[in-house]
């Protein structure tokens, strides 16, 4: 794909959705020994296609470099996310009648966090995961995993080996693929004739309504509305027959798809209802997208003023959650070690590292109880309630939590 053309329909891209400047890759954590070395940065300028309304980031860094053998994101370190996955598995087993003769395939299966819930119920599973270190963790928990990027070529190998999926899952991966046509064509090939696809991804409408610009980073090539996804899937012979609106990641969609023209599932009213709501919100009008950048700039100035005032008053600040979205927020807002002493994270794969760009050190959560900061900035705001509950003892010394999205707010 040439950087100035839509990755779906090849229309030239000329409309900027938001410009977040130049930032390093959001999950490229820095070893302390390399803390003085410069790191590469890439433009974080997002465009919207005037033809299909796909909001997208040109591919400045190859996906193989982002999802490398030492990828830092492991899905199993969020309790609320694991509970979400457990409930999904129970629903899917019942709705699709899955059992020992079925096959569930998950693309971008990470460390087996989801497939394990199917395996525990006796349903055969297979993961496809490009990051070797993460796939190794899945294998260690008994989840068979292919280490490769999913697309048309890998799907043809699955089909040729008799491993088409009765249920084909992709959670928070559709936004991560630079070649979206190749990926969705792969879904169509890897899906059994009577099978179903479910995909979860952050909903563009919610991103815009709730000012969630920090979910924009180089791993996320696409920012998806339901209408645009429906158009992309239809171009590859897949029909959307249902959609769920979910609270995860600040507002996500779970779409359900089948082979067009003869699939076993009836198209639900939810499809037309959500399409109508997106039209009413202006998602088929290019002018709607131009307004987003101004709200983002206002948030940057608001957060800077708030943090500057806390420091002027002599308060100490730490952060919770070395999440990719936090790295976008901190780098775009220009907030680093002069304001935030450290960030804590439950993942041992991030502890001892430095955040990309800002070089804020990552510690274990216990660090907060040792240093007792006055304020804790929750970077993964979508897990706010979970984090406040886990860290309730912060209130013992009068410490307070705050978030920056959708607006700067002290958590009461």
mmCIF file of C-alpha atoms in Angstrom:
data_model
loop_
_atom_site.group_PDB
_atom_site.id
_atom_site.type_symbol
_atom_site.label_atom_id
_atom_site.label_comp_id
_atom_site.label_asym_id
_atom_site.label_seq_id
_atom_site.Cartn_x
_atom_site.Cartn_y
_atom_site.Cartn_z
ATOM 1 C CA UNK A 1 0.000 0.000 0.000
ATOM 2 C CA UNK A 2 1.325 3.440 -0.899
ATOM 3 C CA UNK A 3 1.169 5.638 2.207
ATOM 4 C CA UNK A 4 -1.151 8.224 0.618
ATOM 5 C CA UNK A 5 -3.859 5.772 -0.496
ATOM 6 C CA UNK A 6 -6.612 4.039 1.446
ATOM 7 C CA UNK A 7 -5.579 0.539 2.481
ATOM 8 C CA UNK A 8 -9.041 -0.778 1.595
ATOM 9 C CA UNK A 9 -10.284 1.035 -1.513
ATOM 10 C CA UNK A 10 -7.056 2.757 -2.723
ATOM 11 C CA UNK A 11 -8.636 6.227 -2.781
ATOM 12 C CA UNK A 12 -6.003 8.988 -2.300
ATOM 13 C CA UNK A 13 -5.882 10.199 1.312
ATOM 14 C CA UNK A 14 -6.032 13.966 1.784
ATOM 15 C CA UNK A 15 -8.184 14.471 4.899
ATOM 16 C CA UNK A 16 -6.348 14.528 8.260
ATOM 17 C CA UNK A 17 -8.329 13.083 11.184
ATOM 18 C CA UNK A 18 -5.775 14.009 13.867
ATOM 19 C CA UNK A 19 -2.049 14.756 14.023
ATOM 20 C CA UNK A 20 -0.329 13.529 17.218
ATOM 21 C CA UNK A 21 3.186 14.478 16.152
ATOM 22 C CA UNK A 22 6.195 12.156 16.033
ATOM 23 C CA UNK A 23 6.372 9.357 18.594
ATOM 24 C CA UNK A 24 8.276 6.102 19.136
ATOM 25 C CA UNK A 25 6.478 2.783 18.826
ATOM 26 C CA UNK A 26 4.121 2.506 21.803
ATOM 27 C CA UNK A 27 5.330 -0.918 22.970
ATOM 28 C CA UNK A 28 9.043 -0.411 22.246
ATOM 29 C CA UNK A 29 10.139 -0.316 25.888
ATOM 30 C CA UNK A 30 13.727 0.784 26.474
ATOM 31 C CA UNK A 31 16.343 -1.110 28.472
ATOM 32 C CA UNK A 32 17.859 1.155 31.164
ATOM 33 C CA UNK A 33 21.328 0.586 29.732
ATOM 34 C CA UNK A 34 20.157 2.218 26.494
ATOM 35 C CA UNK A 35 18.446 5.113 28.224
ATOM 36 C CA UNK A 36 20.793 7.717 26.751
ATOM 37 C CA UNK A 37 20.493 6.458 23.186
ATOM 38 C CA UNK A 38 18.032 8.139 20.814
ATOM 39 C CA UNK A 39 15.162 5.985 19.624
ATOM 40 C CA UNK A 40 13.406 6.140 16.261
ATOM 41 C CA UNK A 41 10.175 8.095 16.019
ATOM 42 C CA UNK A 42 7.488 8.018 13.356
ATOM 43 C CA UNK A 43 4.661 10.370 12.339
ATOM 44 C CA UNK A 44 1.409 9.688 14.154
ATOM 45 C CA UNK A 45 -0.847 11.430 11.631
ATOM 46 C CA UNK A 46 -4.180 9.721 11.009
ATOM 47 C CA UNK A 47 -6.235 10.170 7.835
ATOM 48 C CA UNK A 48 -9.829 9.425 6.868
ATOM 49 C CA UNK A 49 -10.785 8.129 3.435
ATOM 50 C CA UNK A 50 -13.422 10.308 1.762
ATOM 51 C CA UNK A 51 -14.772 7.292 -0.131
ATOM 52 C CA UNK A 52 -15.142 4.439 2.401
ATOM 53 C CA UNK A 53 -14.542 6.468 5.615
ATOM 54 C CA UNK A 54 -11.843 4.123 6.874
ATOM 55 C CA UNK A 55 -9.804 6.068 9.439
ATOM 56 C CA UNK A 56 -6.226 4.915 9.118
ATOM 57 C CA UNK A 57 -2.569 5.439 9.887
ATOM 58 C CA UNK A 58 -0.108 4.986 7.032
ATOM 59 C CA UNK A 59 2.347 2.151 7.615
ATOM 60 C CA UNK A 60 5.579 3.862 8.656
ATOM 61 C CA UNK A 61 7.033 0.768 10.331
ATOM 62 C CA UNK A 62 6.550 -2.794 9.144
ATOM 63 C CA UNK A 63 4.267 -4.930 11.297
ATOM 64 C CA UNK A 64 7.040 -7.514 11.569
ATOM 65 C CA UNK A 65 9.141 -4.915 13.411
ATOM 66 C CA UNK A 66 6.335 -3.995 15.819
ATOM 67 C CA UNK A 67 5.160 -7.513 16.686
ATOM 68 C CA UNK A 68 8.657 -8.910 16.961
ATOM 69 C CA UNK A 69 10.014 -11.865 18.925
ATOM 70 C CA UNK A 70 10.111 -9.809 22.158
ATOM 71 C CA UNK A 71 6.675 -8.175 22.076
ATOM 72 C CA UNK A 72 5.802 -6.715 25.501
ATOM 73 C CA UNK A 73 2.010 -7.019 25.616
ATOM 74 C CA UNK A 74 0.556 -10.064 27.384
ATOM 75 C CA UNK A 75 -3.243 -10.276 27.680
ATOM 76 C CA UNK A 76 -3.320 -12.302 30.900
ATOM 77 C CA UNK A 77 -2.448 -9.446 33.278
ATOM 78 C CA UNK A 78 -5.920 -7.894 33.421
ATOM 79 C CA UNK A 79 -8.452 -9.661 35.631
ATOM 80 C CA UNK A 80 -11.420 -7.861 34.092
ATOM 81 C CA UNK A 81 -10.301 -8.774 30.564
ATOM 82 C CA UNK A 82 -9.950 -12.435 31.508
ATOM 83 C CA UNK A 83 -13.460 -12.410 32.970
ATOM 84 C CA UNK A 84 -14.758 -10.837 29.755
ATOM 85 C CA UNK A 85 -13.136 -13.663 27.783
ATOM 86 C CA UNK A 86 -14.514 -16.362 30.048
ATOM 87 C CA UNK A 87 -18.056 -15.053 29.572
ATOM 88 C CA UNK A 88 -17.534 -14.846 25.815
ATOM 89 C CA UNK A 89 -16.375 -18.470 25.624
ATOM 90 C CA UNK A 90 -19.426 -19.662 27.544
ATOM 91 C CA UNK A 91 -21.733 -17.675 25.243
ATOM 92 C CA UNK A 92 -20.029 -18.895 22.060
ATOM 93 C CA UNK A 93 -20.051 -22.572 23.082
ATOM 94 C CA UNK A 94 -23.779 -22.375 23.683
ATOM 95 C CA UNK A 95 -24.750 -20.155 20.721
ATOM 96 C CA UNK A 96 -22.732 -22.065 18.135
ATOM 97 C CA UNK A 97 -23.154 -25.542 19.622
ATOM 98 C CA UNK A 98 -19.414 -26.155 19.967
ATOM 99 C CA UNK A 99 -18.063 -29.459 21.262
ATOM 100 C CA UNK A 100 -15.310 -32.058 20.835
ATOM 101 C CA UNK A 101 -15.938 -32.282 17.065
ATOM 102 C CA UNK A 102 -15.635 -28.518 16.562
ATOM 103 C CA UNK A 103 -12.560 -26.379 15.981
ATOM 104 C CA UNK A 104 -11.986 -22.887 17.375
ATOM 105 C CA UNK A 105 -9.186 -20.851 15.800
ATOM 106 C CA UNK A 106 -8.062 -17.509 17.187
ATOM 107 C CA UNK A 107 -5.902 -15.128 15.181
ATOM 108 C CA UNK A 108 -3.548 -12.959 17.244
ATOM 109 C CA UNK A 109 -4.116 -15.399 20.101
ATOM 110 C CA UNK A 110 -1.461 -13.818 22.338
ATOM 111 C CA UNK A 111 -0.621 -16.015 25.340
ATOM 112 C CA UNK A 112 -3.648 -18.297 25.060
ATOM 113 C CA UNK A 113 -5.660 -16.146 27.462
ATOM 114 C CA UNK A 114 -8.956 -16.809 25.592
ATOM 115 C CA UNK A 115 -8.524 -20.203 23.973
ATOM 116 C CA UNK A 116 -7.888 -21.802 27.340
ATOM 117 C CA UNK A 117 -11.550 -21.286 28.256
ATOM 118 C CA UNK A 118 -12.589 -23.332 25.214
ATOM 119 C CA UNK A 119 -9.933 -25.990 25.847
ATOM 120 C CA UNK A 120 -11.121 -26.390 29.428
ATOM 121 C CA UNK A 121 -14.561 -27.261 28.037
ATOM 122 C CA UNK A 122 -13.134 -29.908 25.700
ATOM 123 C CA UNK A 123 -13.328 -27.852 22.491
ATOM 124 C CA UNK A 124 -10.244 -28.275 20.204
ATOM 125 C CA UNK A 125 -8.389 -24.993 19.712
ATOM 126 C CA UNK A 126 -5.593 -23.505 17.628
ATOM 127 C CA UNK A 127 -3.904 -20.141 18.022
ATOM 128 C CA UNK A 128 -2.136 -18.050 15.381
ATOM 129 C CA UNK A 129 0.257 -15.520 16.939
ATOM 130 C CA UNK A 130 3.152 -13.648 15.271
ATOM 131 C CA UNK A 131 5.115 -12.758 18.430
ATOM 132 C CA UNK A 132 7.292 -15.770 19.269
ATOM 133 C CA UNK A 133 7.756 -14.984 22.968
ATOM 134 C CA UNK A 134 4.015 -14.604 23.490
ATOM 135 C CA UNK A 135 3.232 -17.766 21.504
ATOM 136 C CA UNK A 136 5.711 -19.664 23.674
ATOM 137 C CA UNK A 137 3.730 -18.653 26.763
ATOM 138 C CA UNK A 138 0.580 -20.052 25.126
ATOM 139 C CA UNK A 139 2.282 -23.347 24.310
ATOM 140 C CA UNK A 140 3.425 -23.632 27.919
ATOM 141 C CA UNK A 141 -0.200 -23.567 29.047
ATOM 142 C CA UNK A 142 -1.127 -26.254 26.503
ATOM 143 C CA UNK A 143 -2.567 -24.081 23.725
ATOM 144 C CA UNK A 144 -1.228 -25.200 20.301
ATOM 145 C CA UNK A 145 -0.046 -22.069 18.500
ATOM 146 C CA UNK A 146 1.316 -21.295 15.036
ATOM 147 C CA UNK A 147 3.938 -18.540 15.076
ATOM 148 C CA UNK A 148 3.060 -16.473 12.003
ATOM 149 C CA UNK A 149 1.117 -13.506 10.731
ATOM 150 C CA UNK A 150 -2.409 -14.354 9.652
ATOM 151 C CA UNK A 151 -3.532 -13.558 6.134
ATOM 152 C CA UNK A 152 -4.551 -15.169 2.867
ATOM 153 C CA UNK A 153 -1.413 -17.309 2.584
ATOM 154 C CA UNK A 154 -1.561 -18.734 6.103
ATOM 155 C CA UNK A 155 -5.333 -19.264 5.770
ATOM 156 C CA UNK A 156 -4.802 -21.357 2.646
ATOM 157 C CA UNK A 157 -2.368 -23.547 4.574
ATOM 158 C CA UNK A 158 -4.951 -24.017 7.333
ATOM 159 C CA UNK A 159 -7.633 -24.934 4.809
ATOM 160 C CA UNK A 160 -5.339 -27.321 2.931
ATOM 161 C CA UNK A 161 -4.524 -29.135 6.181
ATOM 162 C CA UNK A 162 -8.203 -29.567 7.043
ATOM 163 C CA UNK A 163 -8.156 -27.028 9.889
ATOM 164 C CA UNK A 164 -10.865 -24.575 8.856
ATOM 165 C CA UNK A 165 -12.639 -23.038 11.828
ATOM 166 C CA UNK A 166 -16.175 -23.590 13.027
ATOM 167 C CA UNK A 167 -15.575 -20.487 15.115
ATOM 168 C CA UNK A 168 -12.898 -18.035 13.992
ATOM 169 C CA UNK A 169 -12.029 -15.389 16.595
ATOM 170 C CA UNK A 170 -10.081 -12.149 16.461
ATOM 171 C CA UNK A 171 -10.028 -9.873 19.509
ATOM 172 C CA UNK A 172 -8.391 -6.464 19.053
ATOM 173 C CA UNK A 173 -6.513 -7.538 15.952
ATOM 174 C CA UNK A 174 -8.525 -6.089 13.051
ATOM 175 C CA UNK A 175 -7.149 -2.625 13.820
ATOM 176 C CA UNK A 176 -3.596 -4.019 13.920
ATOM 177 C CA UNK A 177 -3.274 -5.329 10.350
ATOM 178 C CA UNK A 178 -1.717 -3.085 7.682
ATOM 179 C CA UNK A 179 -3.070 -5.188 4.792
ATOM 180 C CA UNK A 180 -6.712 -5.342 5.800
ATOM 181 C CA UNK A 181 -7.880 -6.856 2.493
ATOM 182 C CA UNK A 182 -5.382 -9.709 2.809
ATOM 183 C CA UNK A 183 -6.454 -10.302 6.402
ATOM 184 C CA UNK A 184 -10.214 -10.382 5.756
ATOM 185 C CA UNK A 185 -9.726 -12.563 2.684
ATOM 186 C CA UNK A 186 -7.834 -14.912 5.000
ATOM 187 C CA UNK A 187 -10.830 -14.992 7.337
ATOM 188 C CA UNK A 188 -13.083 -16.048 4.485
ATOM 189 C CA UNK A 189 -10.687 -18.837 3.473
ATOM 190 C CA UNK A 190 -10.097 -20.136 7.003
ATOM 191 C CA UNK A 191 -13.808 -20.231 7.888
ATOM 192 C CA UNK A 192 -15.709 -23.513 7.504
ATOM 193 C CA UNK A 193 -18.773 -23.368 5.246
ATOM 194 C CA UNK A 194 -21.224 -23.295 8.167
ATOM 195 C CA UNK A 195 -18.901 -21.461 10.534
ATOM 196 C CA UNK A 196 -18.979 -18.043 12.190
ATOM 197 C CA UNK A 197 -16.420 -15.287 12.655
ATOM 198 C CA UNK A 198 -16.437 -12.986 15.667
ATOM 199 C CA UNK A 199 -14.183 -9.936 15.814
ATOM 200 C CA UNK A 200 -13.873 -7.392 18.605
ATOM 201 C CA UNK A 201 -12.384 -3.943 18.052
ATOM 202 C CA UNK A 202 -12.703 -0.443 19.528
ATOM 203 C CA UNK A 203 -15.628 1.407 17.974
ATOM 204 C CA UNK A 204 -14.651 4.575 16.121
ATOM 205 C CA UNK A 205 -17.887 6.252 17.166
ATOM 206 C CA UNK A 206 -16.999 5.804 20.841
ATOM 207 C CA UNK A 207 -13.409 6.943 20.228
ATOM 208 C CA UNK A 208 -14.716 10.186 18.790
ATOM 209 C CA UNK A 209 -17.528 10.744 21.311
ATOM 210 C CA UNK A 210 -15.264 10.114 24.301
ATOM 211 C CA UNK A 211 -12.101 11.802 23.024
ATOM 212 C CA UNK A 212 -10.091 8.559 23.179
ATOM 213 C CA UNK A 213 -7.196 9.796 21.063
ATOM 214 C CA UNK A 214 -4.700 7.871 23.187
ATOM 215 C CA UNK A 215 -5.901 4.627 21.581
ATOM 216 C CA UNK A 216 -4.122 5.868 18.455
ATOM 217 C CA UNK A 217 -0.623 4.433 18.069
ATOM 218 C CA UNK A 218 1.448 2.776 15.376
ATOM 219 C CA UNK A 219 0.218 -0.736 16.124
ATOM 220 C CA UNK A 220 -3.308 0.408 15.275
ATOM 221 C CA UNK A 221 -3.383 0.914 11.539
ATOM 222 C CA UNK A 222 -7.197 1.260 11.328
ATOM 223 C CA UNK A 223 -9.930 2.908 13.430
ATOM 224 C CA UNK A 224 -13.168 1.242 12.553
ATOM 225 C CA UNK A 225 -16.823 2.112 12.255
ATOM 226 C CA UNK A 226 -19.406 -0.631 11.845
ATOM 227 C CA UNK A 227 -20.418 0.641 8.423
ATOM 228 C CA UNK A 228 -16.895 0.571 7.047
ATOM 229 C CA UNK A 229 -16.182 -2.894 8.475
ATOM 230 C CA UNK A 230 -19.413 -4.178 6.919
ATOM 231 C CA UNK A 231 -18.260 -2.838 3.556
ATOM 232 C CA UNK A 232 -14.809 -4.433 3.890
ATOM 233 C CA UNK A 233 -16.207 -7.833 4.892
ATOM 234 C CA UNK A 234 -18.770 -7.783 2.082
ATOM 235 C CA UNK A 235 -15.976 -7.191 -0.426
ATOM 236 C CA UNK A 236 -14.548 -10.569 0.650
ATOM 237 C CA UNK A 237 -17.767 -12.563 0.619
ATOM 238 C CA UNK A 238 -18.551 -12.272 4.334
ATOM 239 C CA UNK A 239 -21.889 -11.077 5.692
ATOM 240 C CA UNK A 240 -22.303 -9.432 9.093
ATOM 241 C CA UNK A 241 -25.323 -10.980 10.802
ATOM 242 C CA UNK A 242 -25.134 -9.539 14.332
ATOM 243 C CA UNK A 243 -23.258 -7.016 16.466
ATOM 244 C CA UNK A 244 -22.827 -6.495 20.207
ATOM 245 C CA UNK A 245 -21.819 -3.192 21.776
ATOM 246 C CA UNK A 246 -19.331 -3.826 24.581
ATOM 247 C CA UNK A 247 -17.827 -1.692 27.362
ATOM 248 C CA UNK A 248 -14.304 -3.060 26.831
ATOM 249 C CA UNK A 249 -11.506 -0.675 25.790
ATOM 250 C CA UNK A 250 -13.782 2.299 26.324
ATOM 251 C CA UNK A 251 -16.456 1.042 23.915
ATOM 252 C CA UNK A 252 -15.979 -1.821 21.475
ATOM 253 C CA UNK A 253 -17.972 -3.789 18.940
ATOM 254 C CA UNK A 254 -18.188 -7.541 18.584
ATOM 255 C CA UNK A 255 -19.251 -8.351 15.054
ATOM 256 C CA UNK A 256 -20.548 -11.724 13.870
ATOM 257 C CA UNK A 257 -19.949 -12.805 10.266
ATOM 258 C CA UNK A 258 -20.687 -15.772 8.018
ATOM 259 C CA UNK A 259 -20.198 -16.667 4.381
ATOM 260 C CA UNK A 260 -22.552 -14.542 2.303
ATOM 261 C CA UNK A 261 -25.322 -16.131 0.302
ATOM 262 C CA UNK A 262 -26.274 -19.180 2.288
ATOM 263 C CA UNK A 263 -24.854 -18.983 5.804
ATOM 264 C CA UNK A 264 -26.889 -20.591 8.594
ATOM 265 C CA UNK A 265 -27.575 -17.430 10.622
ATOM 266 C CA UNK A 266 -30.353 -14.863 10.239
ATOM 267 C CA UNK A 267 -29.302 -11.225 9.997
ATOM 268 C CA UNK A 268 -30.403 -9.542 13.239
ATOM 269 C CA UNK A 269 -32.041 -6.118 13.568
ATOM 270 C CA UNK A 270 -28.929 -4.928 15.437
ATOM 271 C CA UNK A 271 -27.141 -4.550 12.089
ATOM 272 C CA UNK A 272 -29.491 -1.962 10.584
ATOM 273 C CA UNK A 273 -29.980 -0.250 13.930
ATOM 274 C CA UNK A 274 -26.261 0.436 14.407
ATOM 275 C CA UNK A 275 -25.805 1.490 10.784
ATOM 276 C CA UNK A 276 -28.591 4.042 11.269
ATOM 277 C CA UNK A 277 -27.019 5.393 14.488
ATOM 278 C CA UNK A 278 -23.659 5.843 12.788
ATOM 279 C CA UNK A 279 -25.288 7.733 9.934
ATOM 280 C CA UNK A 280 -27.105 9.971 12.430
ATOM 281 C CA UNK A 281 -23.758 10.672 14.139
ATOM 282 C CA UNK A 282 -22.330 11.864 10.831
ATOM 283 C CA UNK A 283 -19.855 9.042 10.214
ATOM 284 C CA UNK A 284 -20.655 9.136 6.480
ATOM 285 C CA UNK A 285 -19.809 12.846 6.269
ATOM 286 C CA UNK A 286 -16.200 13.937 5.948
ATOM 287 C CA UNK A 287 -16.856 17.180 7.879
ATOM 288 C CA UNK A 288 -17.572 15.196 11.059
ATOM 289 C CA UNK A 289 -13.999 13.944 11.200
ATOM 290 C CA UNK A 290 -12.401 17.376 10.920
ATOM 291 C CA UNK A 291 -13.733 18.406 14.352
ATOM 292 C CA UNK A 292 -11.888 15.719 16.303
ATOM 293 C CA UNK A 293 -8.410 17.251 16.231
ATOM 294 C CA UNK A 294 -9.478 20.401 18.065
ATOM 295 C CA UNK A 295 -10.889 18.469 21.033
ATOM 296 C CA UNK A 296 -7.622 16.535 21.233
ATOM 297 C CA UNK A 297 -5.579 19.724 21.392
ATOM 298 C CA UNK A 298 -7.799 21.061 24.179
ATOM 299 C CA UNK A 299 -7.212 17.913 26.232
ATOM 300 C CA UNK A 300 -3.444 18.275 25.855
ATOM 301 C CA UNK A 301 -3.509 21.798 27.199
ATOM 302 C CA UNK A 302 -5.863 20.833 30.038
ATOM 303 C CA UNK A 303 -3.625 17.965 31.190
ATOM 304 C CA UNK A 304 -0.491 20.090 31.013
ATOM 305 C CA UNK A 305 -2.079 22.817 33.161
ATOM 306 C CA UNK A 306 -3.322 20.272 35.709
ATOM 307 C CA UNK A 307 0.040 18.524 36.064
ATOM 308 C CA UNK A 308 1.955 21.814 36.170
ATOM 309 C CA UNK A 309 -0.296 23.033 38.983
ATOM 310 C CA UNK A 310 0.196 19.825 40.984
ATOM 311 C CA UNK A 311 3.981 20.160 40.677
ATOM 312 C CA UNK A 312 3.842 23.878 41.548
ATOM 313 C CA UNK A 313 2.066 22.909 44.774
ATOM 314 C CA UNK A 314 4.824 20.398 45.546
ATOM 315 C CA UNK A 315 2.838 17.202 44.948
ATOM 316 C CA UNK A 316 4.454 13.945 43.859
ATOM 317 C CA UNK A 317 2.934 12.053 40.908
ATOM 318 C CA UNK A 318 3.243 8.425 39.841
ATOM 319 C CA UNK A 319 1.339 6.602 37.109
ATOM 320 C CA UNK A 320 -0.345 3.213 36.916
ATOM 321 C CA UNK A 321 -0.264 1.015 33.830
ATOM 322 C CA UNK A 322 2.522 0.993 31.241
ATOM 323 C CA UNK A 323 -0.085 0.717 28.514
ATOM 324 C CA UNK A 324 0.433 1.660 24.889
ATOM 325 C CA UNK A 325 -2.365 4.217 25.163
ATOM 326 C CA UNK A 326 -0.483 5.846 28.021
ATOM 327 C CA UNK A 327 2.617 6.198 25.897
ATOM 328 C CA UNK A 328 0.631 8.003 23.208
ATOM 329 C CA UNK A 329 -0.863 10.324 25.831
ATOM 330 C CA UNK A 330 2.429 11.154 27.565
ATOM 331 C CA UNK A 331 4.429 11.654 24.375
ATOM 332 C CA UNK A 332 1.791 13.797 22.682
ATOM 333 C CA UNK A 333 1.285 15.910 25.805
ATOM 334 C CA UNK A 334 5.029 16.244 26.457
ATOM 335 C CA UNK A 335 4.857 14.870 30.002
ATOM 336 C CA UNK A 336 7.903 12.926 31.209
ATOM 337 C CA UNK A 337 10.195 12.386 34.183
ATOM 338 C CA UNK A 338 10.070 16.042 35.192
ATOM 339 C CA UNK A 339 6.464 15.442 36.244
ATOM 340 C CA UNK A 340 5.982 11.700 36.791
ATOM 341 C CA UNK A 341 8.431 9.832 39.023
ATOM 342 C CA UNK A 342 7.659 6.334 37.727
ATOM 343 C CA UNK A 343 4.898 4.125 36.352
ATOM 344 C CA UNK A 344 3.904 0.760 37.830
ATOM 345 C CA UNK A 345 2.647 -2.263 35.939
ATOM 346 C CA UNK A 346 1.682 -5.824 36.898
ATOM 347 C CA UNK A 347 3.492 -7.335 33.914
ATOM 348 C CA UNK A 348 7.019 -8.512 34.775
ATOM 349 C CA UNK A 349 7.822 -8.183 31.072
ATOM 350 C CA UNK A 350 7.630 -4.378 31.430
ATOM 351 C CA UNK A 351 9.080 -3.926 34.917
ATOM 352 C CA UNK A 352 12.651 -2.648 34.920
ATOM 353 C CA UNK A 353 12.210 -1.012 31.513
ATOM 354 C CA UNK A 354 11.751 2.624 30.525
ATOM 355 C CA UNK A 355 8.702 3.950 28.702
ATOM 356 C CA UNK A 356 9.402 4.759 25.047
ATOM 357 C CA UNK A 357 9.961 8.445 24.422
ATOM 358 C CA UNK A 358 9.434 9.772 27.942
ATOM 359 C CA UNK A 359 11.907 7.294 29.541
ATOM 360 C CA UNK A 360 9.803 7.078 32.719
ATOM 361 C CA UNK A 361 10.942 3.971 34.666
ATOM 362 C CA UNK A 362 8.513 1.038 35.031
ATOM 363 C CA UNK A 363 8.251 -0.517 38.496
ATOM 364 C CA UNK A 364 6.206 -3.228 40.200
ATOM 365 C CA UNK A 365 2.910 -2.042 41.768
ATOM 366 C CA UNK A 366 4.392 -2.343 45.282
ATOM 367 C CA UNK A 367 6.495 0.744 44.533
ATOM 368 C CA UNK A 368 3.441 2.937 45.098
ATOM 369 C CA UNK A 369 3.071 1.718 48.668
ATOM 370 C CA UNK A 370 6.778 2.334 49.321
ATOM 371 C CA UNK A 371 6.876 5.939 48.077
ATOM 372 C CA UNK A 372 3.282 7.012 48.754
ATOM 373 C CA UNK A 373 2.759 9.525 45.914
ATOM 374 C CA UNK A 374 0.154 12.244 46.337
ATOM 375 C CA UNK A 375 -1.428 11.547 42.946
ATOM 376 C CA UNK A 376 -1.547 8.512 40.646
ATOM 377 C CA UNK A 377 -2.375 9.012 36.973
ATOM 378 C CA UNK A 378 -4.278 5.973 35.649
ATOM 379 C CA UNK A 379 -3.082 5.553 32.071
ATOM 380 C CA UNK A 380 -5.300 2.578 31.046
ATOM 381 C CA UNK A 381 -8.468 4.503 31.936
ATOM 382 C CA UNK A 382 -10.594 1.640 30.567
ATOM 383 C CA UNK A 383 -9.454 -0.366 33.638
ATOM 384 C CA UNK A 384 -9.997 2.504 36.070
ATOM 385 C CA UNK A 385 -12.432 0.719 38.383
ATOM 386 C CA UNK A 386 -10.290 -2.427 38.529
ATOM 387 C CA UNK A 387 -7.146 -0.428 39.332
ATOM 388 C CA UNK A 388 -8.778 1.756 42.004
ATOM 389 C CA UNK A 389 -10.098 -1.378 43.698
ATOM 390 C CA UNK A 390 -6.713 -3.132 43.565
ATOM 391 C CA UNK A 391 -4.915 -0.055 44.895
ATOM 392 C CA UNK A 392 -7.536 1.074 47.425
ATOM 393 C CA UNK A 393 -4.855 1.462 50.133
ATOM 394 C CA UNK A 394 -3.605 4.582 48.312
ATOM 395 C CA UNK A 395 -6.360 6.429 50.157
ATOM 396 C CA UNK A 396 -4.734 5.532 53.488
ATOM 397 C CA UNK A 397 -2.185 8.352 53.115
ATOM 398 C CA UNK A 398 -4.540 10.702 51.292
ATOM 399 C CA UNK A 399 -3.347 9.742 47.826
ATOM 400 C CA UNK A 400 -5.699 10.361 44.913
ATOM 401 C CA UNK A 401 -6.162 8.928 41.437
ATOM 402 C CA UNK A 402 -6.835 10.909 38.276
ATOM 403 C CA UNK A 403 -7.445 10.205 34.591
ATOM 404 C CA UNK A 404 -6.982 12.325 31.462
ATOM 405 C CA UNK A 405 -9.532 10.713 29.106
ATOM 406 C CA UNK A 406 -12.159 11.764 28.141
ATOM 407 C CA UNK A 407 -11.162 14.786 30.244
ATOM 408 C CA UNK A 408 -8.891 15.456 33.198
ATOM 409 C CA UNK A 409 -10.738 14.252 36.286
ATOM 410 C CA UNK A 410 -9.803 13.339 39.846
ATOM 411 C CA UNK A 411 -11.411 9.993 40.699
ATOM 412 C CA UNK A 412 -13.770 10.339 43.642
#
